[in-house]
Amino acid sequence: MPLTEKQKQAFSSWLRKHDVARLCEMCGATEQWNVHDGLLGALELDLENQKAAASKMGFFALSCRNCWHTRFFSAAAILGK
């Protein structure tokens, strides 16, 4: 599901407020980031029992346009949920 305008604004505001570096730590590119248009989920792995279950964690994803290195940010921390 695409991000809502409220979610986009909250993420942008959070990035500015926390002075997130605009430099890609992998390739050195600056100011060249794409925000994934949706929240990403994760799987919780139980390796001992060889099971996977959906995690309650959700993430915003920010990807470098040059090398596609991706940073993940906790949606709950940003959206206050």
PDB file of N, CA, C and O in Angstrom:
ATOM      1  N   MET A   1       0.834  -1.160   0.000  1.00  0.00           N
ATOM      2  CA  MET A   1       0.000   0.000   0.000  1.00  0.00           C
ATOM      3  C   MET A   1       0.894   1.242   0.000  1.00  0.00           C
ATOM      4  O   MET A   1       1.832   1.330   0.792  1.00  0.00           O
ATOM      5  N   PRO A   2       0.610   2.207  -0.872  1.00  0.00           N
ATOM      6  CA  PRO A   2       1.435   3.419  -0.932  1.00  0.00           C
ATOM      7  C   PRO A   2       1.380   4.219   0.369  1.00  0.00           C
ATOM      8  O   PRO A   2       0.392   4.167   1.108  1.00  0.00           O
ATOM      9  N   LEU A   3       2.441   4.966   0.623  1.00  0.00           N
ATOM     10  CA  LEU A   3       2.466   5.846   1.786  1.00  0.00           C
ATOM     11  C   LEU A   3       1.420   6.946   1.628  1.00  0.00           C
ATOM     12  O   LEU A   3       1.206   7.450   0.520  1.00  0.00           O
ATOM     13  N   THR A   4       0.809   7.335   2.727  1.00  0.00           N
ATOM     14  CA  THR A   4      -0.109   8.464   2.707  1.00  0.00           C
ATOM     15  C   THR A   4       0.711   9.749   2.764  1.00  0.00           C
ATOM     16  O   THR A   4       1.905   9.724   3.122  1.00  0.00           O
ATOM     17  N   GLU A   5       0.088  10.851   2.449  1.00  0.00           N
ATOM     18  CA  GLU A   5       0.790  12.139   2.543  1.00  0.00           C
ATOM     19  C   GLU A   5       1.243  12.397   3.979  1.00  0.00           C
ATOM     20  O   GLU A   5       2.329  12.904   4.213  1.00  0.00           O
ATOM     21  N   LYS A   6       0.412  12.014   4.943  1.00  0.00           N
ATOM     22  CA  LYS A   6       0.756  12.203   6.357  1.00  0.00           C
ATOM     23  C   LYS A   6       2.002  11.386   6.722  1.00  0.00           C
ATOM     24  O   LYS A   6       2.886  11.873   7.422  1.00  0.00           O
ATOM     25  N   GLN A   7       2.093  10.154   6.228  1.00  0.00           N
ATOM     26  CA  GLN A   7       3.263   9.315   6.493  1.00  0.00           C
ATOM     27  C   GLN A   7       4.507   9.890   5.830  1.00  0.00           C
ATOM     28  O   GLN A   7       5.584   9.919   6.432  1.00  0.00           O
ATOM     29  N   LYS A   8       4.376  10.348   4.593  1.00  0.00           N
ATOM     30  CA  LYS A   8       5.515  10.949   3.885  1.00  0.00           C
ATOM     31  C   LYS A   8       6.022  12.172   4.632  1.00  0.00           C
ATOM     32  O   LYS A   8       7.234  12.353   4.807  1.00  0.00           O
ATOM     33  N   GLN A   9       5.098  13.016   5.075  1.00  0.00           N
ATOM     34  CA  GLN A   9       5.482  14.226   5.804  1.00  0.00           C
ATOM     35  C   GLN A   9       6.140  13.878   7.131  1.00  0.00           C
ATOM     36  O   GLN A   9       7.125  14.499   7.519  1.00  0.00           O
ATOM     37  N   ALA A  10       5.598  12.872   7.814  1.00  0.00           N
ATOM     38  CA  ALA A  10       6.177  12.465   9.104  1.00  0.00           C
ATOM     39  C   ALA A  10       7.602  11.946   8.911  1.00  0.00           C
ATOM     40  O   ALA A  10       8.498  12.266   9.703  1.00  0.00           O
ATOM     41  N   PHE A  11       7.827  11.158   7.864  1.00  0.00           N
ATOM     42  CA  PHE A  11       9.157  10.617   7.606  1.00  0.00           C
ATOM     43  C   PHE A  11      10.132  11.736   7.247  1.00  0.00           C
ATOM     44  O   PHE A  11      11.228  11.814   7.788  1.00  0.00           O
ATOM     45  N   SER A  12       9.729  12.634   6.355  1.00  0.00           N
ATOM     46  CA  SER A  12      10.595  13.761   5.977  1.00  0.00           C
ATOM     47  C   SER A  12      10.941  14.617   7.184  1.00  0.00           C
ATOM     48  O   SER A  12      12.102  15.000   7.374  1.00  0.00           O
ATOM     49  N   SER A  13       9.951  14.898   7.994  1.00  0.00           N
ATOM     50  CA  SER A  13      10.170  15.701   9.192  1.00  0.00           C
ATOM     51  C   SER A  13      11.122  14.994  10.156  1.00  0.00           C
ATOM     52  O   SER A  13      12.035  15.618  10.711  1.00  0.00           O
ATOM     53  N   TRP A  14      10.933  13.691  10.344  1.00  0.00           N
ATOM     54  CA  TRP A  14      11.791  12.920  11.244  1.00  0.00           C
ATOM     55  C   TRP A  14      13.235  12.920  10.751  1.00  0.00           C
ATOM     56  O   TRP A  14      14.169  13.083  11.541  1.00  0.00           O
ATOM     57  N   LEU A  15      13.435  12.741   9.438  1.00  0.00           N
ATOM     58  CA  LEU A  15      14.788  12.747   8.869  1.00  0.00           C
ATOM     59  C   LEU A  15      15.480  14.088   9.125  1.00  0.00           C
ATOM     60  O   LEU A  15      16.644  14.132   9.518  1.00  0.00           O
ATOM     61  N   ARG A  16      14.742  15.194   8.904  1.00  0.00           N
ATOM     62  CA  ARG A  16      15.315  16.522   9.138  1.00  0.00           C
ATOM     63  C   ARG A  16      15.613  16.731  10.621  1.00  0.00           C
ATOM     64  O   ARG A  16      16.683  17.198  10.996  1.00  0.00           O
ATOM     65  N   LYS A  17      14.643  16.375  11.469  1.00  0.00           N
ATOM     66  CA  LYS A  17      14.784  16.582  12.916  1.00  0.00           C
ATOM     67  C   LYS A  17      15.980  15.816  13.486  1.00  0.00           C
ATOM     68  O   LYS A  17      16.658  16.285  14.393  1.00  0.00           O
ATOM     69  N   HIS A  18      16.258  14.643  12.941  1.00  0.00           N
ATOM     70  CA  HIS A  18      17.359  13.817  13.433  1.00  0.00           C
ATOM     71  C   HIS A  18      18.641  13.999  12.621  1.00  0.00           C
ATOM     72  O   HIS A  18      19.598  13.254  12.793  1.00  0.00           O
ATOM     73  N   ASP A  19      18.634  14.984  11.739  1.00  0.00           N
ATOM     74  CA  ASP A  19      19.817  15.333  10.947  1.00  0.00           C
ATOM     75  C   ASP A  19      20.469  14.095  10.325  1.00  0.00           C
ATOM     76  O   ASP A  19      21.682  13.891  10.426  1.00  0.00           O
ATOM     77  N   VAL A  20      19.635  13.268   9.664  1.00  0.00           N
ATOM     78  CA  VAL A  20      20.134  12.055   9.019  1.00  0.00           C
ATOM     79  C   VAL A  20      21.080  12.451   7.878  1.00  0.00           C
ATOM     80  O   VAL A  20      20.742  13.301   7.048  1.00  0.00           O
ATOM     81  N   ALA A  21      22.256  11.874   7.870  1.00  0.00           N
ATOM     82  CA  ALA A  21      23.266  12.203   6.858  1.00  0.00           C
ATOM     83  C   ALA A  21      22.733  11.970   5.454  1.00  0.00           C
ATOM     84  O   ALA A  21      22.085  10.963   5.175  1.00  0.00           O
ATOM     85  N   ARG A  22      22.999  12.908   4.569  1.00  0.00           N
ATOM     86  CA  ARG A  22      22.564  12.787   3.182  1.00  0.00           C
ATOM     87  C   ARG A  22      23.624  12.108   2.314  1.00  0.00           C
ATOM     88  O   ARG A  22      23.416  11.864   1.154  1.00  0.00           O
ATOM     89  N   LEU A  23      24.751  11.803   2.929  1.00  0.00           N
ATOM     90  CA  LEU A  23      25.845  11.130   2.235  1.00  0.00           C
ATOM     91  C   LEU A  23      25.628   9.623   2.314  1.00  0.00           C
ATOM     92  O   LEU A  23      25.397   9.080   3.395  1.00  0.00           O
ATOM     93  N   CYS A  24      25.701   8.945   1.180  1.00  0.00           N
ATOM     94  CA  CYS A  24      25.597   7.487   1.187  1.00  0.00           C
ATOM     95  C   CYS A  24      26.916   6.931   1.712  1.00  0.00           C
ATOM     96  O   CYS A  24      27.986   7.203   1.159  1.00  0.00           O
ATOM     97  N   GLU A  25      26.824   6.155   2.785  1.00  0.00           N
ATOM     98  CA  GLU A  25      28.038   5.608   3.389  1.00  0.00           C
ATOM     99  C   GLU A  25      28.692   4.537   2.533  1.00  0.00           C
ATOM    100  O   GLU A  25      29.818   4.135   2.797  1.00  0.00           O
ATOM    101  N   MET A  26      28.019   4.065   1.508  1.00  0.00           N
ATOM    102  CA  MET A  26      28.595   3.033   0.646  1.00  0.00           C
ATOM    103  C   MET A  26      29.340   3.624  -0.551  1.00  0.00           C
ATOM    104  O   MET A  26      30.439   3.196  -0.847  1.00  0.00           O
ATOM    105  N   CYS A  27      28.715   4.573  -1.250  1.00  0.00           N
ATOM    106  CA  CYS A  27      29.335   5.069  -2.490  1.00  0.00           C
ATOM    107  C   CYS A  27      29.725   6.542  -2.434  1.00  0.00           C
ATOM    108  O   CYS A  27      30.408   7.033  -3.328  1.00  0.00           O
ATOM    109  N   GLY A  28      29.293   7.275  -1.403  1.00  0.00           N
ATOM    110  CA  GLY A  28      29.656   8.678  -1.269  1.00  0.00           C
ATOM    111  C   GLY A  28      28.732   9.654  -1.974  1.00  0.00           C
ATOM    112  O   GLY A  28      28.939  10.862  -1.896  1.00  0.00           O
ATOM    113  N   ALA A  29      27.710   9.163  -2.670  1.00  0.00           N
ATOM    114  CA  ALA A  29      26.765  10.067  -3.346  1.00  0.00           C
ATOM    115  C   ALA A  29      26.010  10.888  -2.301  1.00  0.00           C
ATOM    116  O   ALA A  29      25.802  10.448  -1.173  1.00  0.00           O
ATOM    117  N   THR A  30      25.614  12.098  -2.690  1.00  0.00           N
ATOM    118  CA  THR A  30      24.850  12.952  -1.782  1.00  0.00           C
ATOM    119  C   THR A  30      23.555  13.400  -2.449  1.00  0.00           C
ATOM    120  O   THR A  30      23.484  13.531  -3.672  1.00  0.00           O
ATOM    121  N   GLU A  31      22.553  13.630  -1.595  1.00  0.00           N
ATOM    122  CA  GLU A  31      21.274  14.183  -2.048  1.00  0.00           C
ATOM    123  C   GLU A  31      20.576  13.336  -3.112  1.00  0.00           C
ATOM    124  O   GLU A  31      19.783  13.836  -3.884  1.00  0.00           O
ATOM    125  N   GLN A  32      20.889  12.080  -3.204  1.00  0.00           N
ATOM    126  CA  GLN A  32      20.300  11.231  -4.243  1.00  0.00           C
ATOM    127  C   GLN A  32      19.627  10.024  -3.613  1.00  0.00           C
ATOM    128  O   GLN A  32      20.120   8.906  -3.701  1.00  0.00           O
ATOM    129  N   TRP A  33      18.467  10.238  -2.975  1.00  0.00           N
ATOM    130  CA  TRP A  33      17.793   9.174  -2.260  1.00  0.00           C
ATOM    131  C   TRP A  33      16.368   8.998  -2.757  1.00  0.00           C
ATOM    132  O   TRP A  33      15.690   9.959  -3.072  1.00  0.00           O
ATOM    133  N   ASN A  34      15.919   7.767  -2.826  1.00  0.00           N
ATOM    134  CA  ASN A  34      14.531   7.443  -3.128  1.00  0.00           C
ATOM    135  C   ASN A  34      13.884   6.902  -1.867  1.00  0.00           C
ATOM    136  O   ASN A  34      14.478   6.075  -1.174  1.00  0.00           O
ATOM    137  N   VAL A  35      12.667   7.349  -1.596  1.00  0.00           N
ATOM    138  CA  VAL A  35      11.888   6.802  -0.493  1.00  0.00           C
ATOM    139  C   VAL A  35      10.971   5.747  -1.091  1.00  0.00           C
ATOM    140  O   VAL A  35      10.231   6.025  -2.034  1.00  0.00           O
ATOM    141  N   HIS A  36      11.046   4.523  -0.566  1.00  0.00           N
ATOM    142  CA  HIS A  36      10.157   3.462  -1.026  1.00  0.00           C
ATOM    143  C   HIS A  36       8.727   3.879  -0.700  1.00  0.00           C
ATOM    144  O   HIS A  36       8.439   4.313   0.409  1.00  0.00           O
ATOM    145  N   ASP A  37       7.821   3.751  -1.672  1.00  0.00           N
ATOM    146  CA  ASP A  37       6.444   4.213  -1.503  1.00  0.00           C
ATOM    147  C   ASP A  37       5.581   3.143  -0.846  1.00  0.00           C
ATOM    148  O   ASP A  37       4.672   2.585  -1.458  1.00  0.00           O
ATOM    149  N   GLY A  38       5.885   2.860   0.389  1.00  0.00           N
ATOM    150  CA  GLY A  38       5.128   1.908   1.181  1.00  0.00           C
ATOM    151  C   GLY A  38       5.947   1.546   2.400  1.00  0.00           C
ATOM    152  O   GLY A  38       7.139   1.848   2.466  1.00  0.00           O
ATOM    153  N   LEU A  39       5.297   0.958   3.383  1.00  0.00           N
ATOM    154  CA  LEU A  39       6.028   0.471   4.553  1.00  0.00           C
ATOM    155  C   LEU A  39       6.394  -0.982   4.297  1.00  0.00           C
ATOM    156  O   LEU A  39       5.593  -1.747   3.755  1.00  0.00           O
ATOM    157  N   LEU A  40       7.609  -1.354   4.660  1.00  0.00           N
ATOM    158  CA  LEU A  40       8.072  -2.720   4.461  1.00  0.00           C
ATOM    159  C   LEU A  40       7.926  -3.513   5.749  1.00  0.00           C
ATOM    160  O   LEU A  40       8.142  -2.987   6.839  1.00  0.00           O
ATOM    161  N   GLY A  41       7.570  -4.765   5.609  1.00  0.00           N
ATOM    162  CA  GLY A  41       7.470  -5.659   6.758  1.00  0.00           C
ATOM    163  C   GLY A  41       8.697  -6.536   6.825  1.00  0.00           C
ATOM    164  O   GLY A  41       9.573  -6.499   5.965  1.00  0.00           O
ATOM    165  N   ALA A  42       8.760  -7.333   7.847  1.00  0.00           N
ATOM    166  CA  ALA A  42       9.888  -8.239   8.034  1.00  0.00           C
ATOM    167  C   ALA A  42       9.358  -9.584   8.513  1.00  0.00           C
ATOM    168  O   ALA A  42       8.184  -9.707   8.866  1.00  0.00           O
ATOM    169  N   LEU A  43      10.218 -10.555   8.503  1.00  0.00           N
ATOM    170  CA  LEU A  43       9.883 -11.870   9.034  1.00  0.00           C
ATOM    171  C   LEU A  43      10.697 -12.118  10.295  1.00  0.00           C
ATOM    172  O   LEU A  43      11.868 -11.736  10.371  1.00  0.00           O
ATOM    173  N   GLU A  44      10.076 -12.744  11.266  1.00  0.00           N
ATOM    174  CA  GLU A  44      10.796 -13.191  12.449  1.00  0.00           C
ATOM    175  C   GLU A  44      11.095 -14.661  12.227  1.00  0.00           C
ATOM    176  O   GLU A  44      10.195 -15.461  11.970  1.00  0.00           O
ATOM    177  N   LEU A  45      12.371 -14.992  12.254  1.00  0.00           N
ATOM    178  CA  LEU A  45      12.797 -16.358  11.964  1.00  0.00           C
ATOM    179  C   LEU A  45      13.079 -17.136  13.233  1.00  0.00           C
ATOM    180  O   LEU A  45      13.797 -16.677  14.115  1.00  0.00           O
ATOM    181  N   ASP A  46      12.518 -18.321  13.295  1.00  0.00           N
ATOM    182  CA  ASP A  46      12.797 -19.271  14.370  1.00  0.00           C
ATOM    183  C   ASP A  46      13.627 -20.368  13.712  1.00  0.00           C
ATOM    184  O   ASP A  46      13.093 -21.326  13.153  1.00  0.00           O
ATOM    185  N   LEU A  47      14.944 -20.199  13.726  1.00  0.00           N
ATOM    186  CA  LEU A  47      15.822 -21.119  13.017  1.00  0.00           C
ATOM    187  C   LEU A  47      15.810 -22.512  13.628  1.00  0.00           C
ATOM    188  O   LEU A  47      15.916 -23.511  12.911  1.00  0.00           O
ATOM    189  N   GLU A  48      15.653 -22.578  14.928  1.00  0.00           N
ATOM    190  CA  GLU A  48      15.641 -23.871  15.594  1.00  0.00           C
ATOM    191  C   GLU A  48      14.475 -24.742  15.110  1.00  0.00           C
ATOM    192  O   GLU A  48      14.623 -25.934  14.868  1.00  0.00           O
ATOM    193  N   ASN A  49      13.317 -24.117  14.937  1.00  0.00           N
ATOM    194  CA  ASN A  49      12.130 -24.861  14.502  1.00  0.00           C
ATOM    195  C   ASN A  49      11.833 -24.692  13.013  1.00  0.00           C
ATOM    196  O   ASN A  49      10.805 -25.155  12.526  1.00  0.00           O
ATOM    197  N   GLN A  50      12.700 -23.980  12.321  1.00  0.00           N
ATOM    198  CA  GLN A  50      12.583 -23.734  10.884  1.00  0.00           C
ATOM    199  C   GLN A  50      11.211 -23.166  10.518  1.00  0.00           C
ATOM    200  O   GLN A  50      10.510 -23.662   9.643  1.00  0.00           O
ATOM    201  N   LYS A  51      10.863 -22.068  11.210  1.00  0.00           N
ATOM    202  CA  LYS A  51       9.591 -21.408  10.968  1.00  0.00           C
ATOM    203  C   LYS A  51       9.832 -19.912  10.793  1.00  0.00           C
ATOM    204  O   LYS A  51      10.777 -19.352  11.336  1.00  0.00           O
ATOM    205  N   ALA A  52       8.950 -19.308  10.039  1.00  0.00           N
ATOM    206  CA  ALA A  52       8.982 -17.864   9.864  1.00  0.00           C
ATOM    207  C   ALA A  52       7.578 -17.322  10.113  1.00  0.00           C
ATOM    208  O   ALA A  52       6.590 -17.958   9.766  1.00  0.00           O
ATOM    209  N   ALA A  53       7.518 -16.164  10.737  1.00  0.00           N
ATOM    210  CA  ALA A  53       6.237 -15.518  10.995  1.00  0.00           C
ATOM    211  C   ALA A  53       6.389 -14.022  10.710  1.00  0.00           C
ATOM    212  O   ALA A  53       7.477 -13.465  10.844  1.00  0.00           O
ATOM    213  N   ALA A  54       5.293 -13.411  10.321  1.00  0.00           N
ATOM    214  CA  ALA A  54       5.326 -11.971  10.061  1.00  0.00           C
ATOM    215  C   ALA A  54       5.659 -11.224  11.344  1.00  0.00           C
ATOM    216  O   ALA A  54       5.150 -11.540  12.409  1.00  0.00           O
ATOM    217  N   SER A  55       6.533 -10.260  11.218  1.00  0.00           N
ATOM    218  CA  SER A  55       6.916  -9.427  12.350  1.00  0.00           C
ATOM    219  C   SER A  55       5.925  -8.271  12.473  1.00  0.00           C
ATOM    220  O   SER A  55       5.315  -7.857  11.481  1.00  0.00           O
ATOM    221  N   LYS A  56       5.809  -7.752  13.658  1.00  0.00           N
ATOM    222  CA  LYS A  56       4.965  -6.569  13.862  1.00  0.00           C
ATOM    223  C   LYS A  56       5.719  -5.288  13.511  1.00  0.00           C
ATOM    224  O   LYS A  56       5.146  -4.211  13.511  1.00  0.00           O
ATOM    225  N   MET A  57       7.013  -5.431  13.228  1.00  0.00           N
ATOM    226  CA  MET A  57       7.832  -4.272  12.864  1.00  0.00           C
ATOM    227  C   MET A  57       7.554  -3.854  11.426  1.00  0.00           C
ATOM    228  O   MET A  57       7.403  -4.693  10.546  1.00  0.00           O
ATOM    229  N   GLY A  58       7.480  -2.563  11.198  1.00  0.00           N
ATOM    230  CA  GLY A  58       7.355  -2.011   9.858  1.00  0.00           C
ATOM    231  C   GLY A  58       8.460  -0.989   9.661  1.00  0.00           C
ATOM    232  O   GLY A  58       8.937  -0.386  10.634  1.00  0.00           O
ATOM    233  N   PHE A  59       8.876  -0.807   8.428  1.00  0.00           N
ATOM    234  CA  PHE A  59      10.015   0.068   8.158  1.00  0.00           C
ATOM    235  C   PHE A  59       9.771   0.984   6.970  1.00  0.00           C
ATOM    236  O   PHE A  59       9.176   0.582   5.965  1.00  0.00           O
ATOM    237  N   PHE A  60      10.269   2.213   7.093  1.00  0.00           N
ATOM    238  CA  PHE A  60      10.439   3.090   5.943  1.00  0.00           C
ATOM    239  C   PHE A  60      11.768   2.680   5.315  1.00  0.00           C
ATOM    240  O   PHE A  60      12.702   2.311   6.032  1.00  0.00           O
ATOM    241  N   ALA A  61      11.875   2.751   4.000  1.00  0.00           N
ATOM    242  CA  ALA A  61      13.128   2.417   3.325  1.00  0.00           C
ATOM    243  C   ALA A  61      13.583   3.609   2.488  1.00  0.00           C
ATOM    244  O   ALA A  61      12.798   4.208   1.749  1.00  0.00           O
ATOM    245  N   LEU A  62      14.851   3.939   2.609  1.00  0.00           N
ATOM    246  CA  LEU A  62      15.479   5.039   1.884  1.00  0.00           C
ATOM    247  C   LEU A  62      16.650   4.453   1.107  1.00  0.00           C
ATOM    248  O   LEU A  62      17.565   3.883   1.704  1.00  0.00           O
ATOM    249  N   SER A  63      16.616   4.561  -0.241  1.00  0.00           N
ATOM    250  CA  SER A  63      17.640   3.928  -1.086  1.00  0.00           C
ATOM    251  C   SER A  63      18.432   4.952  -1.885  1.00  0.00           C
ATOM    252  O   SER A  63      17.865   5.876  -2.467  1.00  0.00           O
ATOM    253  N   CYS A  64      19.740   4.748  -1.923  1.00  0.00           N
ATOM    254  CA  CYS A  64      20.631   5.598  -2.715  1.00  0.00           C
ATOM    255  C   CYS A  64      20.339   5.376  -4.197  1.00  0.00           C
ATOM    256  O   CYS A  64      20.276   4.240  -4.659  1.00  0.00           O
ATOM    257  N   ARG A  65      20.165   6.436  -4.930  1.00  0.00           N
ATOM    258  CA  ARG A  65      19.889   6.322  -6.378  1.00  0.00           C
ATOM    259  C   ARG A  65      21.114   5.891  -7.172  1.00  0.00           C
ATOM    260  O   ARG A  65      21.001   5.446  -8.297  1.00  0.00           O
ATOM    261  N   ASN A  66      22.290   6.022  -6.578  1.00  0.00           N
ATOM    262  CA  ASN A  66      23.507   5.669  -7.291  1.00  0.00           C
ATOM    263  C   ASN A  66      23.852   4.187  -7.148  1.00  0.00           C
ATOM    264  O   ASN A  66      24.043   3.489  -8.135  1.00  0.00           O
ATOM    265  N   CYS A  67      23.898   3.680  -5.911  1.00  0.00           N
ATOM    266  CA  CYS A  67      24.339   2.293  -5.689  1.00  0.00           C
ATOM    267  C   CYS A  67      23.233   1.392  -5.122  1.00  0.00           C
ATOM    268  O   CYS A  67      23.422   0.198  -4.974  1.00  0.00           O
ATOM    269  N   TRP A  68      22.103   1.987  -4.775  1.00  0.00           N
ATOM    270  CA  TRP A  68      20.932   1.293  -4.231  1.00  0.00           C
ATOM    271  C   TRP A  68      21.142   0.718  -2.835  1.00  0.00           C
ATOM    272  O   TRP A  68      20.367  -0.116  -2.377  1.00  0.00           O
ATOM    273  N   HIS A  69      22.173   1.181  -2.128  1.00  0.00           N
ATOM    274  CA  HIS A  69      22.292   0.851  -0.708  1.00  0.00           C
ATOM    275  C   HIS A  69      21.013   1.364  -0.043  1.00  0.00           C
ATOM    276  O   HIS A  69      20.543   2.470  -0.330  1.00  0.00           O
ATOM    277  N   THR A  70      20.430   0.565   0.857  1.00  0.00           N
ATOM    278  CA  THR A  70      19.148   0.927   1.463  1.00  0.00           C
ATOM    279  C   THR A  70      19.267   1.012   2.977  1.00  0.00           C
ATOM    280  O   THR A  70      19.855   0.149   3.614  1.00  0.00           O
ATOM    281  N   ARG A  71      18.690   2.074   3.514  1.00  0.00           N
ATOM    282  CA  ARG A  71      18.614   2.285   4.956  1.00  0.00           C
ATOM    283  C   ARG A  71      17.179   2.009   5.393  1.00  0.00           C
ATOM    284  O   ARG A  71      16.235   2.362   4.693  1.00  0.00           O
ATOM    285  N   PHE A  72      17.020   1.429   6.573  1.00  0.00           N
ATOM    286  CA  PHE A  72      15.700   1.114   7.099  1.00  0.00           C
ATOM    287  C   PHE A  72      15.485   1.890   8.398  1.00  0.00           C
ATOM    288  O   PHE A  72      16.378   1.966   9.230  1.00  0.00           O
ATOM    289  N   PHE A  73      14.279   2.440   8.553  1.00  0.00           N
ATOM    290  CA  PHE A  73      13.924   3.234   9.725  1.00  0.00           C
ATOM    291  C   PHE A  73      12.617   2.703  10.295  1.00  0.00           C
ATOM    292  O   PHE A  73      11.642   2.499   9.559  1.00  0.00           O
ATOM    293  N   SER A  74      12.567   2.511  11.597  1.00  0.00           N
ATOM    294  CA  SER A  74      11.391   1.962  12.257  1.00  0.00           C
ATOM    295  C   SER A  74      10.180   2.874  12.090  1.00  0.00           C
ATOM    296  O   SER A  74      10.193   4.032  12.523  1.00  0.00           O
ATOM    297  N   ALA A  75       9.136   2.355  11.472  1.00  0.00           N
ATOM    298  CA  ALA A  75       7.919   3.140  11.266  1.00  0.00           C
ATOM    299  C   ALA A  75       7.259   3.483  12.604  1.00  0.00           C
ATOM    300  O   ALA A  75       6.748   4.592  12.774  1.00  0.00           O
ATOM    301  N   ALA A  76       7.282   2.555  13.543  1.00  0.00           N
ATOM    302  CA  ALA A  76       6.654   2.811  14.842  1.00  0.00           C
ATOM    303  C   ALA A  76       7.298   3.988  15.558  1.00  0.00           C
ATOM    304  O   ALA A  76       6.601   4.821  16.156  1.00  0.00           O
ATOM    305  N   ALA A  77       8.612   4.073  15.493  1.00  0.00           N
ATOM    306  CA  ALA A  77       9.318   5.192  16.143  1.00  0.00           C
ATOM    307  C   ALA A  77       8.990   6.523  15.488  1.00  0.00           C
ATOM    308  O   ALA A  77       8.900   7.549  16.144  1.00  0.00           O
ATOM    309  N   ILE A  78       8.784   6.499  14.187  1.00  0.00           N
ATOM    310  CA  ILE A  78       8.529   7.737  13.438  1.00  0.00           C
ATOM    311  C   ILE A  78       7.061   8.130  13.506  1.00  0.00           C
ATOM    312  O   ILE A  78       6.734   9.314  13.659  1.00  0.00           O
ATOM    313  N   LEU A  79       6.166   7.171  13.412  1.00  0.00           N
ATOM    314  CA  LEU A  79       4.744   7.458  13.402  1.00  0.00           C
ATOM    315  C   LEU A  79       4.121   7.457  14.796  1.00  0.00           C
ATOM    316  O   LEU A  79       2.951   7.800  14.955  1.00  0.00           O
ATOM    317  N   GLY A  80       4.923   7.064  15.791  1.00  0.00           N
ATOM    318  CA  GLY A  80       4.447   7.074  17.155  1.00  0.00           C
ATOM    319  C   GLY A  80       3.444   5.988  17.481  1.00  0.00           C
ATOM    320  O   GLY A  80       2.503   6.195  18.229  1.00  0.00           O
ATOM    321  N   LYS A  81       3.646   4.830  16.876  1.00  0.00           N
ATOM    322  CA  LYS A  81       2.708   3.720  17.127  1.00  0.00           C
ATOM    323  C   LYS A  81       3.434   2.546  17.717  1.00  0.00           C
ATOM    324  O   LYS A  81       4.523   2.261  17.482  1.00  0.00           O
TER     325      LYS A  81
END
